[in-house]
Amino acid sequence: METALALMSFALVMSITPGPANFLLLASGANFGLVRTLPLLFGVSFGFLFMVFLVGIGLGHVLEQYPVVHTTLRFACGAYVLWLAYQIGRSRSLGGDGEPMTNPIGFINAALLQWVNPKAWTVALIVNVSYAFPGALVPSLLKMILLFAIVNIPSIGVWALSGSALRRHLRSGKRLAVFNLGMASMLVLSTIPMLFTT
């Protein structure tokens, strides 16, 4: 029970704090509403939790043995997030036709975002080192993933819900354009530490 509570506390802190995925959820909630943002939300969570499982069964050793893989992921993440920031920054309507950002990010792209997110890799490694039991690896991994999901999905959902709550306020004038430019800037700023830390 103590281990479970410690894991859930760690999951809460890691899930609810600002980062590229959460800024995307906020922006998507504001532009497309909560329901249309759900594939992004579940994709972000699934991509990370599947990563935790694969790291637990041996993928983490690949990153330790081949640091170039980590470096490649870091810069791939940077490029992808910059492209997403550009798309968000150009959007000027609430998911309207004829705008650059006419569709929310889907499940697959959201899951792939986590796979090029160095923060997600780092958290996945920490979770496995700190909370997995080598004597019962797969059962402990599955329990960890379940507990993390119980905390992670509602925590990141707060960001999507917050964005959705802003929709009515952002309909007036150029508020949405300013909001999207702000979100694009936050995405870029949240990526800089990942690119330049080892």
PDB file of C-alpha atoms in Angstrom:
ATOM      1  CA  MET A   1       0.000   0.000   0.000  1.00  0.00           C
ATOM      2  CA  GLU A   2       2.833   2.403   0.820  1.00  0.00           C
ATOM      3  CA  THR A   3       4.470   1.689  -2.537  1.00  0.00           C
ATOM      4  CA  ALA A   4       1.157   2.180  -4.347  1.00  0.00           C
ATOM      5  CA  LEU A   5       0.554   5.525  -2.633  1.00  0.00           C
ATOM      6  CA  ALA A   6       4.099   6.658  -3.405  1.00  0.00           C
ATOM      7  CA  LEU A   7       3.668   5.692  -7.077  1.00  0.00           C
ATOM      8  CA  MET A   8       0.317   7.468  -7.325  1.00  0.00           C
ATOM      9  CA  SER A   9       1.767  10.614  -5.741  1.00  0.00           C
ATOM     10  CA  PHE A  10       4.655  10.512  -8.213  1.00  0.00           C
ATOM     11  CA  ALA A  11       2.189   9.956 -11.062  1.00  0.00           C
ATOM     12  CA  LEU A  12       0.140  12.981  -9.996  1.00  0.00           C
ATOM     13  CA  VAL A  13       3.152  15.300  -9.926  1.00  0.00           C
ATOM     14  CA  MET A  14       4.500  14.030 -13.261  1.00  0.00           C
ATOM     15  CA  SER A  15       1.098  14.077 -14.976  1.00  0.00           C
ATOM     16  CA  ILE A  16      -0.382  17.404 -13.917  1.00  0.00           C
ATOM     17  CA  THR A  17       2.686  19.620 -14.210  1.00  0.00           C
ATOM     18  CA  PRO A  18       3.165  21.680 -17.405  1.00  0.00           C
ATOM     19  CA  GLY A  19       4.804  20.060 -20.397  1.00  0.00           C
ATOM     20  CA  PRO A  20       4.381  19.758 -24.170  1.00  0.00           C
ATOM     21  CA  ALA A  21       1.562  17.195 -23.987  1.00  0.00           C
ATOM     22  CA  ASN A  22      -0.405  19.197 -21.425  1.00  0.00           C
ATOM     23  CA  PHE A  23      -0.051  22.420 -23.397  1.00  0.00           C
ATOM     24  CA  LEU A  24      -1.330  20.546 -26.458  1.00  0.00           C
ATOM     25  CA  LEU A  25      -4.311  19.292 -24.440  1.00  0.00           C
ATOM     26  CA  LEU A  26      -5.085  22.823 -23.265  1.00  0.00           C
ATOM     27  CA  ALA A  27      -4.842  24.218 -26.788  1.00  0.00           C
ATOM     28  CA  SER A  28      -6.907  21.369 -28.251  1.00  0.00           C
ATOM     29  CA  GLY A  29      -9.579  21.747 -25.581  1.00  0.00           C
ATOM     30  CA  ALA A  30      -9.866  25.447 -26.371  1.00  0.00           C
ATOM     31  CA  ASN A  31      -9.959  24.959 -30.144  1.00  0.00           C
ATOM     32  CA  PHE A  32     -12.033  21.786 -30.437  1.00  0.00           C
ATOM     33  CA  GLY A  33     -13.749  21.154 -27.093  1.00  0.00           C
ATOM     34  CA  LEU A  34     -13.379  18.269 -24.662  1.00  0.00           C
ATOM     35  CA  VAL A  35     -15.065  15.507 -26.677  1.00  0.00           C
ATOM     36  CA  ARG A  36     -12.944  16.052 -29.806  1.00  0.00           C
ATOM     37  CA  THR A  37      -9.826  16.246 -27.620  1.00  0.00           C
ATOM     38  CA  LEU A  38     -10.389  12.821 -26.021  1.00  0.00           C
ATOM     39  CA  PRO A  39      -8.387  10.902 -28.684  1.00  0.00           C
ATOM     40  CA  LEU A  40      -5.429  13.190 -27.955  1.00  0.00           C
ATOM     41  CA  LEU A  41      -5.867  12.660 -24.219  1.00  0.00           C
ATOM     42  CA  PHE A  42      -6.070   8.865 -24.442  1.00  0.00           C
ATOM     43  CA  GLY A  43      -3.261   8.739 -27.000  1.00  0.00           C
ATOM     44  CA  VAL A  44      -0.932  10.700 -24.718  1.00  0.00           C
ATOM     45  CA  SER A  45      -1.700   8.384 -21.815  1.00  0.00           C
ATOM     46  CA  PHE A  46      -1.502   5.155 -23.834  1.00  0.00           C
ATOM     47  CA  GLY A  47       1.762   6.143 -25.532  1.00  0.00           C
ATOM     48  CA  PHE A  48       3.404   6.793 -22.185  1.00  0.00           C
ATOM     49  CA  LEU A  49       2.038   3.729 -20.401  1.00  0.00           C
ATOM     50  CA  PHE A  50       3.014   1.424 -23.260  1.00  0.00           C
ATOM     51  CA  MET A  51       6.480   2.964 -23.088  1.00  0.00           C
ATOM     52  CA  VAL A  52       6.640   2.175 -19.348  1.00  0.00           C
ATOM     53  CA  PHE A  53       5.858  -1.464 -20.137  1.00  0.00           C
ATOM     54  CA  LEU A  54       8.452  -1.778 -22.906  1.00  0.00           C
ATOM     55  CA  VAL A  55      11.127  -0.047 -20.838  1.00  0.00           C
ATOM     56  CA  GLY A  56      10.334  -2.449 -17.996  1.00  0.00           C
ATOM     57  CA  ILE A  57      10.854  -5.537 -20.141  1.00  0.00           C
ATOM     58  CA  GLY A  58      14.197  -4.389 -21.510  1.00  0.00           C
ATOM     59  CA  LEU A  59      13.972  -1.360 -23.787  1.00  0.00           C
ATOM     60  CA  GLY A  60      15.496   0.800 -21.055  1.00  0.00           C
ATOM     61  CA  HIS A  61      18.805  -1.062 -21.436  1.00  0.00           C
ATOM     62  CA  VAL A  62      18.936  -0.057 -25.099  1.00  0.00           C
ATOM     63  CA  LEU A  63      18.841   3.615 -24.120  1.00  0.00           C
ATOM     64  CA  GLU A  64      21.610   3.075 -21.569  1.00  0.00           C
ATOM     65  CA  GLN A  65      23.830   1.215 -24.029  1.00  0.00           C
ATOM     66  CA  TYR A  66      23.163   3.510 -26.999  1.00  0.00           C
ATOM     67  CA  PRO A  67      23.007   7.162 -25.876  1.00  0.00           C
ATOM     68  CA  VAL A  68      22.680   8.238 -29.512  1.00  0.00           C
ATOM     69  CA  VAL A  69      19.129   6.839 -29.460  1.00  0.00           C
ATOM     70  CA  HIS A  70      18.234   9.209 -26.607  1.00  0.00           C
ATOM     71  CA  THR A  71      19.839  12.142 -28.418  1.00  0.00           C
ATOM     72  CA  THR A  72      17.979  11.303 -31.627  1.00  0.00           C
ATOM     73  CA  LEU A  73      14.680  11.118 -29.727  1.00  0.00           C
ATOM     74  CA  ARG A  74      15.376  14.448 -28.086  1.00  0.00           C
ATOM     75  CA  PHE A  75      15.845  16.296 -31.357  1.00  0.00           C
ATOM     76  CA  ALA A  76      13.023  14.437 -33.095  1.00  0.00           C
ATOM     77  CA  CYS A  77      10.795  15.602 -30.250  1.00  0.00           C
ATOM     78  CA  GLY A  78      12.015  19.153 -30.700  1.00  0.00           C
ATOM     79  CA  ALA A  79      11.278  19.139 -34.427  1.00  0.00           C
ATOM     80  CA  TYR A  80       7.826  17.595 -33.969  1.00  0.00           C
ATOM     81  CA  VAL A  81       6.818  19.980 -31.201  1.00  0.00           C
ATOM     82  CA  LEU A  82       8.023  22.971 -33.219  1.00  0.00           C
ATOM     83  CA  TRP A  83       5.844  21.809 -36.126  1.00  0.00           C
ATOM     84  CA  LEU A  84       2.848  21.423 -33.797  1.00  0.00           C
ATOM     85  CA  ALA A  85       3.537  24.859 -32.313  1.00  0.00           C
ATOM     86  CA  TYR A  86       3.596  26.330 -35.817  1.00  0.00           C
ATOM     87  CA  GLN A  87       0.234  24.726 -36.641  1.00  0.00           C
ATOM     88  CA  ILE A  88      -1.349  25.970 -33.406  1.00  0.00           C
ATOM     89  CA  GLY A  89       0.127  29.444 -33.778  1.00  0.00           C
ATOM     90  CA  ARG A  90      -1.423  29.796 -37.271  1.00  0.00           C
ATOM     91  CA  SER A  91      -4.918  28.751 -36.163  1.00  0.00           C
ATOM     92  CA  ARG A  92      -7.420  31.590 -35.995  1.00  0.00           C
ATOM     93  CA  SER A  93     -10.784  29.898 -35.452  1.00  0.00           C
ATOM     94  CA  LEU A  94     -12.441  27.400 -33.120  1.00  0.00           C
ATOM     95  CA  GLY A  95     -11.786  24.369 -35.301  1.00  0.00           C
ATOM     96  CA  GLY A  96     -13.384  26.078 -38.293  1.00  0.00           C
ATOM     97  CA  ASP A  97     -12.982  25.081 -41.922  1.00  0.00           C
ATOM     98  CA  GLY A  98     -10.286  26.663 -44.015  1.00  0.00           C
ATOM     99  CA  GLU A  99      -7.868  27.166 -41.123  1.00  0.00           C
ATOM    100  CA  PRO A 100      -4.516  25.397 -40.788  1.00  0.00           C
ATOM    101  CA  MET A 101      -5.589  23.580 -37.623  1.00  0.00           C
ATOM    102  CA  THR A 102      -8.942  22.152 -38.702  1.00  0.00           C
ATOM    103  CA  ASN A 103      -8.665  18.802 -36.889  1.00  0.00           C
ATOM    104  CA  PRO A 104      -7.460  17.908 -33.421  1.00  0.00           C
ATOM    105  CA  ILE A 105      -4.422  15.684 -32.981  1.00  0.00           C
ATOM    106  CA  GLY A 106      -5.543  12.052 -33.127  1.00  0.00           C
ATOM    107  CA  PHE A 107      -4.807   9.036 -30.941  1.00  0.00           C
ATOM    108  CA  ILE A 108      -1.870   7.691 -32.978  1.00  0.00           C
ATOM    109  CA  ASN A 109      -0.043  11.015 -33.321  1.00  0.00           C
ATOM    110  CA  ALA A 110      -0.564  11.704 -29.626  1.00  0.00           C
ATOM    111  CA  ALA A 111       0.911   8.323 -28.701  1.00  0.00           C
ATOM    112  CA  LEU A 112       3.856   8.915 -31.047  1.00  0.00           C
ATOM    113  CA  LEU A 113       4.469  12.311 -29.447  1.00  0.00           C
ATOM    114  CA  GLN A 114       5.212  10.551 -26.170  1.00  0.00           C
ATOM    115  CA  TRP A 115       7.691   8.284 -27.930  1.00  0.00           C
ATOM    116  CA  VAL A 116       9.786  11.269 -28.990  1.00  0.00           C
ATOM    117  CA  ASN A 117       9.399  13.009 -25.631  1.00  0.00           C
ATOM    118  CA  PRO A 118      12.615  12.709 -23.558  1.00  0.00           C
ATOM    119  CA  LYS A 119      10.713  13.666 -20.388  1.00  0.00           C
ATOM    120  CA  ALA A 120       8.401  10.684 -20.923  1.00  0.00           C
ATOM    121  CA  TRP A 121      11.402   8.365 -21.397  1.00  0.00           C
ATOM    122  CA  THR A 122      12.990   9.690 -18.223  1.00  0.00           C
ATOM    123  CA  VAL A 123       9.805   9.225 -16.186  1.00  0.00           C
ATOM    124  CA  ALA A 124       9.339   5.722 -17.620  1.00  0.00           C
ATOM    125  CA  LEU A 125      12.861   4.796 -16.512  1.00  0.00           C
ATOM    126  CA  ILE A 126      12.350   6.275 -13.038  1.00  0.00           C
ATOM    127  CA  VAL A 127       9.043   4.435 -12.596  1.00  0.00           C
ATOM    128  CA  ASN A 128      10.612   1.105 -13.536  1.00  0.00           C
ATOM    129  CA  VAL A 129      13.716   1.521 -11.398  1.00  0.00           C
ATOM    130  CA  SER A 130      11.785   2.771  -8.372  1.00  0.00           C
ATOM    131  CA  TYR A 131       8.565   0.752  -8.380  1.00  0.00           C
ATOM    132  CA  ALA A 132       8.977  -2.496 -10.358  1.00  0.00           C
ATOM    133  CA  PHE A 133       9.728  -5.762  -8.562  1.00  0.00           C
ATOM    134  CA  PRO A 134      12.305  -7.840 -10.509  1.00  0.00           C
ATOM    135  CA  GLY A 135      11.073 -11.081  -8.938  1.00  0.00           C
ATOM    136  CA  ALA A 136       7.599 -10.578 -10.410  1.00  0.00           C
ATOM    137  CA  LEU A 137       8.376  -8.198 -13.251  1.00  0.00           C
ATOM    138  CA  VAL A 138       5.370  -8.444 -15.575  1.00  0.00           C
ATOM    139  CA  PRO A 139       2.697  -8.548 -12.807  1.00  0.00           C
ATOM    140  CA  SER A 140       4.312  -5.591 -11.048  1.00  0.00           C
ATOM    141  CA  LEU A 141       4.573  -3.699 -14.356  1.00  0.00           C
ATOM    142  CA  LEU A 142       0.884  -4.230 -15.079  1.00  0.00           C
ATOM    143  CA  LYS A 143      -0.072  -3.058 -11.579  1.00  0.00           C
ATOM    144  CA  MET A 144       2.155   0.007 -11.956  1.00  0.00           C
ATOM    145  CA  ILE A 145       0.583   0.857 -15.295  1.00  0.00           C
ATOM    146  CA  LEU A 146      -2.936   0.488 -13.900  1.00  0.00           C
ATOM    147  CA  LEU A 147      -2.186   2.731 -10.903  1.00  0.00           C
ATOM    148  CA  PHE A 148      -0.444   5.288 -13.101  1.00  0.00           C
ATOM    149  CA  ALA A 149      -3.392   5.326 -15.530  1.00  0.00           C
ATOM    150  CA  ILE A 150      -5.876   5.873 -12.689  1.00  0.00           C
ATOM    151  CA  VAL A 151      -3.996   9.062 -11.782  1.00  0.00           C
ATOM    152  CA  ASN A 152      -2.676  10.091 -15.197  1.00  0.00           C
ATOM    153  CA  ILE A 153      -5.884  10.216 -17.224  1.00  0.00           C
ATOM    154  CA  PRO A 154      -7.846  12.522 -14.889  1.00  0.00           C
ATOM    155  CA  SER A 155      -4.739  14.657 -14.257  1.00  0.00           C
ATOM    156  CA  ILE A 156      -4.023  15.402 -17.896  1.00  0.00           C
ATOM    157  CA  GLY A 157      -7.775  15.608 -18.461  1.00  0.00           C
ATOM    158  CA  VAL A 158      -7.776  18.733 -16.286  1.00  0.00           C
ATOM    159  CA  TRP A 159      -5.780  20.491 -19.007  1.00  0.00           C
ATOM    160  CA  ALA A 160      -8.205  19.502 -21.760  1.00  0.00           C
ATOM    161  CA  LEU A 161     -11.177  20.432 -19.584  1.00  0.00           C
ATOM    162  CA  SER A 162      -9.609  23.806 -18.759  1.00  0.00           C
ATOM    163  CA  GLY A 163      -9.112  24.528 -22.449  1.00  0.00           C
ATOM    164  CA  SER A 164     -12.692  23.536 -23.185  1.00  0.00           C
ATOM    165  CA  ALA A 165     -13.928  25.857 -20.438  1.00  0.00           C
ATOM    166  CA  LEU A 166     -12.129  28.747 -22.148  1.00  0.00           C
ATOM    167  CA  ARG A 167     -13.936  28.266 -25.492  1.00  0.00           C
ATOM    168  CA  ARG A 168     -16.768  30.714 -24.831  1.00  0.00           C
ATOM    169  CA  HIS A 169     -14.351  33.395 -23.625  1.00  0.00           C
ATOM    170  CA  LEU A 170     -12.119  32.924 -26.681  1.00  0.00           C
ATOM    171  CA  ARG A 171     -14.878  33.381 -29.260  1.00  0.00           C
ATOM    172  CA  SER A 172     -14.727  37.184 -29.083  1.00  0.00           C
ATOM    173  CA  GLY A 173     -12.432  39.239 -31.273  1.00  0.00           C
ATOM    174  CA  LYS A 174      -8.855  38.061 -31.629  1.00  0.00           C
ATOM    175  CA  ARG A 175      -8.721  36.282 -28.277  1.00  0.00           C
ATOM    176  CA  LEU A 176      -8.307  32.825 -29.804  1.00  0.00           C
ATOM    177  CA  ALA A 177      -5.489  33.994 -32.073  1.00  0.00           C
ATOM    178  CA  VAL A 178      -3.671  35.470 -29.074  1.00  0.00           C
ATOM    179  CA  PHE A 179      -4.343  32.323 -27.015  1.00  0.00           C
ATOM    180  CA  ASN A 180      -3.011  30.050 -29.762  1.00  0.00           C
ATOM    181  CA  LEU A 181       0.113  32.162 -30.171  1.00  0.00           C
ATOM    182  CA  GLY A 182       0.608  31.940 -26.405  1.00  0.00           C
ATOM    183  CA  MET A 183       0.151  28.147 -26.461  1.00  0.00           C
ATOM    184  CA  ALA A 184       2.577  27.835 -29.377  1.00  0.00           C
ATOM    185  CA  SER A 185       5.139  29.860 -27.443  1.00  0.00           C
ATOM    186  CA  MET A 186       4.648  27.721 -24.311  1.00  0.00           C
ATOM    187  CA  LEU A 187       5.138  24.563 -26.382  1.00  0.00           C
ATOM    188  CA  VAL A 188       8.422  25.870 -27.731  1.00  0.00           C
ATOM    189  CA  LEU A 189       9.605  27.043 -24.304  1.00  0.00           C
ATOM    190  CA  SER A 190       8.696  23.713 -22.697  1.00  0.00           C
ATOM    191  CA  THR A 191      10.796  21.913 -25.308  1.00  0.00           C
ATOM    192  CA  ILE A 192      13.992  23.922 -24.839  1.00  0.00           C
ATOM    193  CA  PRO A 193      15.015  22.264 -21.528  1.00  0.00           C
ATOM    194  CA  MET A 194      14.532  18.811 -23.079  1.00  0.00           C
ATOM    195  CA  LEU A 195      16.778  19.696 -26.006  1.00  0.00           C
ATOM    196  CA  PHE A 196      19.655  21.045 -23.971  1.00  0.00           C
ATOM    197  CA  THR A 197      19.786  18.783 -20.919  1.00  0.00           C
ATOM    198  CA  THR A 198      21.517  15.421 -20.879  1.00  0.00           C
TER     199      THR A 198
END
